[in-house]
Coordinates of C-alpha atoms in Angstrom, one line a residue:
M25 CA 0.0 0.0 0.0
R26 CA 1.7 3.1 -1.2
V27 CA 0.7 5.5 1.4
L28 CA 1.3 3.1 4.2
R29 CA 4.6 1.8 2.8
L30 CA 6.0 5.3 2.1
T31 CA 4.8 6.7 5.4
A32 CA 6.4 3.9 7.3
A33 CA 9.6 4.6 5.4
V34 CA 9.4 8.3 6.3
L35 CA 9.0 7.4 10.0
A36 CA 12.0 5.2 9.7
G37 CA 13.9 8.2 8.4
T38 CA 14.6 6.8 5.0
V39 CA 11.7 7.9 2.8
L40 CA 9.3 10.4 3.2
T41 CA 2.7 8.4 -0.2
A42 CA -3.0 9.2 -2.7
S43 CA -4.6 11.4 -4.5
P44 CA -4.1 15.1 -5.2
A45 CA -5.3 18.0 -3.1
F46 CA -8.6 16.4 -3.9
A47 CA -11.6 18.0 -5.4
Q48 CA -13.8 16.3 -7.9
D49 CA -17.2 15.3 -9.2
V50 CA -17.8 11.9 -7.6
S51 CA -19.8 10.7 -10.6
P52 CA -17.5 8.8 -12.8
P53 CA -18.0 9.0 -16.6
A54 CA -18.7 5.9 -18.5
A55 CA -15.0 5.5 -19.0
E56 CA -13.0 7.3 -16.4
S57 CA -10.0 9.6 -17.1
A58 CA -6.8 8.7 -15.3
A59 CA -7.2 11.9 -13.2
T60 CA -10.7 10.9 -12.2
A61 CA -9.7 7.3 -11.4
K62 CA -6.8 8.6 -9.4
D63 CA -9.1 10.9 -7.4
Q64 CA -11.6 8.1 -6.8
A65 CA -8.9 5.8 -5.6
G66 CA -7.6 8.4 -3.1
Q67 CA -11.0 9.6 -2.1
A68 CA -9.9 13.2 -2.2
I69 CA -12.1 16.0 -3.2
A70 CA -10.9 16.8 -6.6
P71 CA -12.9 19.4 -8.6
P72 CA -14.8 18.3 -11.7
T73 CA -12.3 19.2 -14.4
T74 CA -13.1 21.8 -17.0
T75 CA -12.6 20.4 -20.5
E76 CA -12.2 21.7 -24.0
T77 CA -13.9 19.1 -26.2
E78 CA -14.5 18.5 -29.9
E79 CA -17.8 17.2 -31.3
P80 CA -17.7 13.3 -31.1
T81 CA -16.5 11.9 -34.4
G82 CA -15.6 8.4 -33.5
D83 CA -15.5 5.7 -30.8
F84 CA -12.3 6.9 -29.2
E85 CA -11.7 9.7 -26.8
L86 CA -8.3 11.1 -25.7
D87 CA -8.2 13.1 -22.5
F88 CA -5.2 15.2 -21.3
T89 CA -5.3 16.9 -17.9
L90 CA -2.8 19.2 -16.2
S91 CA -3.3 19.7 -12.4
G92 CA -1.5 21.4 -9.7
V93 CA -2.1 20.9 -5.9
T94 CA -0.7 22.5 -2.8
D95 CA -0.3 19.1 -1.1
Y96 CA -0.5 15.6 -2.7
R97 CA -2.8 13.7 -0.4
F98 CA -3.7 10.0 -0.8
R99 CA -6.5 8.8 1.5
G100 CA -5.7 11.6 3.9
I101 CA -1.9 11.2 4.0
S102 CA 0.5 13.7 2.4
L103 CA 2.8 12.0 -0.1
S104 CA 4.6 15.2 -1.0
D105 CA 5.6 16.1 2.6
K106 CA 3.0 18.9 2.6
K107 CA 4.6 20.5 -0.5
P108 CA 3.0 21.4 -3.9
A109 CA 2.8 18.8 -6.6
F110 CA 2.3 18.9 -10.4
Q111 CA 0.1 16.1 -11.7
P112 CA -0.4 15.5 -15.5
S113 CA -2.4 12.6 -16.8
V114 CA -3.5 11.2 -20.1
T115 CA -6.3 8.7 -20.8
L116 CA -7.5 6.9 -24.0
S117 CA -11.1 5.5 -23.7
H118 CA -13.4 3.6 -26.1
S119 CA -17.2 3.8 -26.4
S120 CA -17.3 0.2 -25.2
G121 CA -16.3 1.5 -21.8
F122 CA -12.7 0.2 -21.8
H123 CA -10.0 2.7 -20.9
V124 CA -6.2 2.9 -20.3
G125 CA -4.2 5.8 -18.9
T126 CA -1.3 7.1 -16.9
W127 CA -1.1 9.6 -14.1
L128 CA 2.1 11.2 -12.7
S129 CA 3.1 13.3 -9.7
N130 CA 6.2 14.4 -7.9
T131 CA 6.5 13.0 -4.4
A132 CA 8.5 13.5 -1.3
E133 CA 11.9 11.8 -0.9
N134 CA 11.4 8.1 -1.4
G135 CA 14.9 6.8 -2.1
G136 CA 14.4 6.9 -5.9
D137 CA 13.6 9.6 -8.4
D138 CA 10.9 11.2 -6.2
I139 CA 8.2 10.5 -8.9
E140 CA 5.1 8.4 -8.9
I141 CA 3.7 7.0 -12.1
D142 CA 0.4 5.2 -12.1
F143 CA -0.7 3.0 -15.0
I144 CA -4.5 2.4 -15.0
G145 CA -6.6 0.1 -17.1
G146 CA -10.3 -0.7 -16.6
W147 CA -13.9 -0.6 -17.8
G148 CA -16.7 1.7 -16.9
K149 CA -20.3 1.9 -18.0
A150 CA -23.7 3.3 -16.9
L151 CA -25.8 0.2 -16.0
G152 CA -29.3 1.5 -15.4
P153 CA -29.2 4.4 -13.0
I154 CA -25.8 3.4 -11.6
D155 CA -22.4 4.4 -13.1
F156 CA -19.8 1.6 -12.5
D157 CA -16.1 1.5 -13.0
I158 CA -13.6 -1.2 -12.2
N159 CA -9.8 -0.9 -12.8
A160 CA -6.4 -2.2 -12.0
T161 CA -3.8 0.5 -11.0
Y162 CA -0.1 -0.2 -10.9
Y163 CA 1.8 2.3 -8.8
V164 CA 5.4 2.7 -10.0
Y165 CA 8.3 4.6 -8.2
P166 CA 11.3 4.9 -10.6
G167 CA 14.5 4.2 -8.8
A168 CA 12.7 2.6 -5.9
S169 CA 11.1 -0.5 -7.5
E170 CA 10.7 -2.2 -4.1
L171 CA 7.8 0.2 -3.5
N172 CA 5.9 -0.7 -6.7
Y173 CA 2.5 -2.5 -6.2
V174 CA -0.9 -3.1 -7.9
E175 CA -4.3 -2.4 -6.5
F176 CA -7.8 -3.3 -7.8
I177 CA -10.5 -0.5 -7.5
S178 CA -14.2 -0.3 -8.1
T179 CA -16.5 2.7 -7.9
A180 CA -20.2 3.2 -8.2
S181 CA -22.3 6.3 -8.2
H182 CA -25.9 7.5 -8.7
T183 CA -27.1 11.0 -9.5
V184 CA -30.5 12.4 -8.3
G185 CA -31.1 16.0 -9.5
D186 CA -28.0 18.0 -8.4
L187 CA -26.8 15.4 -5.9
T188 CA -24.4 12.6 -6.7
L189 CA -23.7 9.8 -4.2
G190 CA -20.9 7.3 -4.7
T191 CA -18.8 4.5 -3.2
T192 CA -15.3 3.3 -3.6
F193 CA -13.8 -0.1 -2.8
A194 CA -10.1 -1.0 -3.2
Y195 CA -8.3 -4.3 -2.7
T196 CA -4.5 -4.7 -2.5
P197 CA -3.2 -8.3 -2.6
R198 CA 0.0 -9.4 -0.8
Q199 CA 3.1 -8.3 -2.8
G200 CA 6.2 -8.9 -0.8
D201 CA 7.7 -6.0 1.2
A202 CA 5.5 -3.5 -0.7
A203 CA 2.3 -5.0 0.8
P204 CA 3.2 -7.8 3.3
T205 CA -0.5 -8.3 4.0
R206 CA -3.7 -7.7 1.9
G207 CA -5.1 -4.2 2.1
L208 CA -8.8 -3.1 2.0
Y209 CA -10.2 0.4 1.5
G210 CA -13.8 1.5 1.5
A211 CA -15.3 4.9 1.2
I212 CA -18.5 6.9 0.6
N213 CA -18.7 10.3 -1.1
A214 CA -21.1 12.9 -2.2
A215 CA -21.2 16.0 -4.4
Y216 CA -23.9 18.7 -4.7
A217 CA -23.9 21.1 -7.6
I218 CA -25.4 24.3 -6.3
P219 CA -28.2 25.4 -8.6
K220 CA -27.6 28.5 -10.7
T221 CA -23.9 28.7 -9.7
P222 CA -20.7 27.2 -11.1
L223 CA -19.9 25.7 -7.7
T224 CA -20.0 22.1 -6.4
I225 CA -19.7 21.1 -2.8
S226 CA -18.3 17.6 -2.2
G227 CA -17.1 15.4 0.7
S228 CA -15.9 11.9 1.4
F229 CA -15.2 9.5 4.3
G230 CA -13.0 6.3 4.0
I231 CA -11.7 3.5 6.2
E232 CA -8.5 1.5 5.4
D233 CA -7.0 -1.7 6.9
N234 CA -3.6 -3.1 5.9
A235 CA -0.2 -4.0 7.4
F236 CA 0.6 -0.4 8.4
F237 CA -2.7 1.0 9.7
D238 CA -5.6 -0.5 11.6
S239 CA -9.0 1.1 10.6
K240 CA -7.4 4.3 9.5
R241 CA -10.0 7.0 8.8
D242 CA -9.8 9.8 6.2
W243 CA -12.3 12.5 5.4
S244 CA -12.5 15.6 3.3
I245 CA -14.9 18.4 2.4
G246 CA -14.4 20.9 -0.3
V247 CA -15.8 23.2 -2.9
S248 CA -14.9 23.7 -6.6
G249 CA -15.9 25.7 -9.6
D250 CA -15.1 26.9 -13.1
V251 CA -13.0 30.1 -13.3
I252 CA -12.2 31.4 -16.9
G253 CA -11.9 27.9 -18.2
F254 CA -10.0 26.3 -15.3
T255 CA -11.3 24.3 -12.4
V256 CA -10.3 25.7 -9.1
G257 CA -10.9 23.8 -5.8
A258 CA -10.4 24.3 -2.1
S259 CA -10.8 21.5 0.5
Y260 CA -9.9 20.4 4.0
V261 CA -8.4 16.9 4.3
K262 CA -7.5 14.9 7.4
A263 CA -6.7 11.3 8.5
S264 CA -7.1 9.8 11.9
H265 CA -6.2 6.5 13.7
I266 CA -2.7 6.8 12.2
G267 CA -0.6 6.5 15.3
G268 CA 0.4 10.1 15.4
E269 CA 1.6 10.3 11.8
P270 CA 2.1 14.0 11.2
L271 CA 1.6 13.7 7.5
G272 CA -2.1 13.0 8.1
R273 CA -2.9 16.1 10.1
G274 CA -5.8 18.2 8.9
R275 CA -5.0 20.9 6.3
F276 CA -6.6 23.2 3.8
L277 CA -5.6 22.5 0.2
L278 CA -6.0 24.3 -3.1
S279 CA -6.1 22.8 -6.6
L280 CA -6.1 24.0 -10.2
S281 CA -6.7 21.9 -13.3
K282 CA -7.4 22.1 -17.0
S283 CA -8.4 19.3 -19.3
F284 CA -8.4 18.9 -23.1
T285 CA -10.5 16.2 -24.8
S286 CA -10.4 15.0 -28.4
N287 CA -12.7 12.5 -30.1
F288 CA -11.8 10.4 -33.1

């Protein structure tokens, strides 16, 4: 488990890990972008990204997103040592629902190149009133391959009027020193688009069990909106039941993102 493994390393004084300074629409599209999948996995509040799109002309869609956050948080824990992070991503999706993508971020000192690269592949579709997505995410840390691991993630959401309710479940199988025991993460989230405004209020609450934390909690609440073509977000994120880990202390975060989408 990335956050757990990296956090443990930091505590040991050797290394300083989930998702950006979260802010996002919790309703996943039929095929999630890497940025959305990343936010869902980390249960941060990431703002719905503003996109520049072309009229659909084919079955494929290419999404490119540039994001900046004041602190890279994954499930409540700072993976950037409470410092800013730049997080680009690219996703290729098909009308069938299958999608592949990659997401990058700078991280705190981890004994390698201080970079995280996530490779994501999955399938998402609207089945009746519920939007589903399942994916496998491979977390890679160049120069520190002993930290690499894979996680399986599923999300589901339902929208009623301006309110979207969602859930996230993640499973991490045993993988040597990176994940000495299996890991489980479950979360609920909600987003409310305020009528007649460009603002969305969102929040999440998650619980995680693995070799490093016992029933760790994380929660977040935030607001986001469109400003001259960019998505700007502000949120408060905190983790508890973490044994005094300082990287999980509550903090206000800011995020800025821009997406470009092309159909072919």
